[in-house]
Amino acid sequence: MSISKPERHEQELKIFAMRHEAGVRVLRDWLYRERDEINARWPAQTGEDLIRLQGEAQRVAKLIKVIDIEPQFKQMEA
């Protein structure tokens, strides 16, 4: 399912607005634990496993950013 950038921005703003809700706090804590686990495992990895962990780390960092830092929306210039 593909969504437009304005729709995605709207969804990220809703998540950011609910960052103090209990469920979002639990999710945030889980993401930080996941990040710490990835950081502990990646130095011993090589090849495809390392690439996979790098991708996971990027996704976790993006989700943490959506919760902790208000999403920025860059207007496309015509």
Short mmCIF file of C-alpha atoms in Angstrom, two decimals:
data_model
loop_
_atom_site.label_atom_id
_atom_site.label_comp_id
_atom_site.label_asym_id
_atom_site.label_seq_id
_atom_site.Cartn_x
_atom_site.Cartn_y
_atom_site.Cartn_z
CA MET A 1 0.00 0.00 0.00
CA SER A 2 1.48 3.30 -1.07
CA ILE A 3 0.57 6.64 0.43
CA SER A 4 1.42 10.15 -0.67
CA LYS A 5 3.94 12.31 1.17
CA PRO A 6 1.27 14.64 2.60
CA GLU A 7 -0.69 11.62 3.94
CA ARG A 8 2.46 10.13 5.43
CA HIS A 9 3.31 13.45 7.05
CA GLU A 10 -0.19 13.65 8.53
CA GLN A 11 0.15 10.14 9.98
CA GLU A 12 3.57 10.94 11.46
CA LEU A 13 2.17 14.10 13.06
CA LYS A 14 -0.62 12.05 14.65
CA ILE A 15 1.93 9.62 16.10
CA PHE A 16 4.01 12.52 17.38
CA ALA A 17 0.93 14.13 18.95
CA MET A 18 0.17 10.90 20.84
CA ARG A 19 3.77 10.41 22.05
CA HIS A 20 2.65 10.76 25.69
CA GLU A 21 0.03 8.00 25.42
CA ALA A 22 0.86 4.80 27.32
CA GLY A 23 0.87 2.55 24.26
CA VAL A 24 3.20 4.82 22.32
CA ARG A 25 5.51 5.06 25.37
CA VAL A 26 5.69 1.27 25.54
CA LEU A 27 6.42 1.11 21.80
CA ARG A 28 9.14 3.76 22.20
CA ASP A 29 10.77 1.79 25.02
CA TRP A 30 10.62 -1.38 22.92
CA LEU A 31 12.26 0.44 19.97
CA TYR A 32 15.09 1.66 22.21
CA ARG A 33 15.67 -1.88 23.49
CA GLU A 34 15.66 -3.16 19.91
CA ARG A 35 18.18 -0.48 18.93
CA ASP A 36 20.44 -1.44 21.82
CA GLU A 37 20.23 -5.12 20.86
CA ILE A 38 21.14 -4.35 17.24
CA ASN A 39 24.05 -2.18 18.39
CA ALA A 40 25.35 -5.04 20.52
CA ARG A 41 25.11 -7.60 17.68
CA TRP A 42 26.32 -5.76 14.58
CA PRO A 43 30.09 -5.62 15.30
CA ALA A 44 30.30 -9.43 15.06
CA GLN A 45 28.34 -9.66 11.79
CA THR A 46 29.57 -9.80 8.19
CA GLY A 47 28.08 -9.93 4.73
CA GLU A 48 24.34 -10.26 4.36
CA ASP A 49 23.76 -10.37 8.12
CA LEU A 50 25.49 -7.03 8.56
CA ILE A 51 23.49 -5.47 5.73
CA ARG A 52 20.24 -6.81 7.24
CA LEU A 53 21.10 -5.38 10.67
CA GLN A 54 21.96 -2.03 9.11
CA GLY A 55 18.53 -1.95 7.47
CA GLU A 56 16.84 -2.86 10.75
CA ALA A 57 18.81 -0.16 12.56
CA GLN A 58 17.73 2.46 10.02
CA ARG A 59 14.07 1.48 10.38
CA VAL A 60 14.22 1.54 14.19
CA ALA A 61 15.96 4.94 14.14
CA LYS A 62 13.26 6.32 11.80
CA LEU A 63 10.46 5.10 14.08
CA ILE A 64 12.15 6.55 17.17
CA LYS A 65 12.54 9.85 15.34
CA VAL A 66 8.82 9.91 14.45
CA ILE A 67 7.92 9.51 18.13
CA ASP A 68 10.58 11.77 19.70
CA ILE A 69 11.09 14.53 17.12
CA GLU A 70 8.28 16.32 15.34
CA PRO A 71 8.24 15.17 11.70
CA GLN A 72 9.44 17.73 9.20
CA PHE A 73 7.71 18.13 5.89
CA LYS A 74 9.65 19.73 3.07
CA GLN A 75 7.48 21.44 0.52
CA MET A 76 8.30 20.49 -3.03
CA GLU A 77 8.99 23.54 -5.14
CA ALA A 78 7.33 23.78 -8.52
#
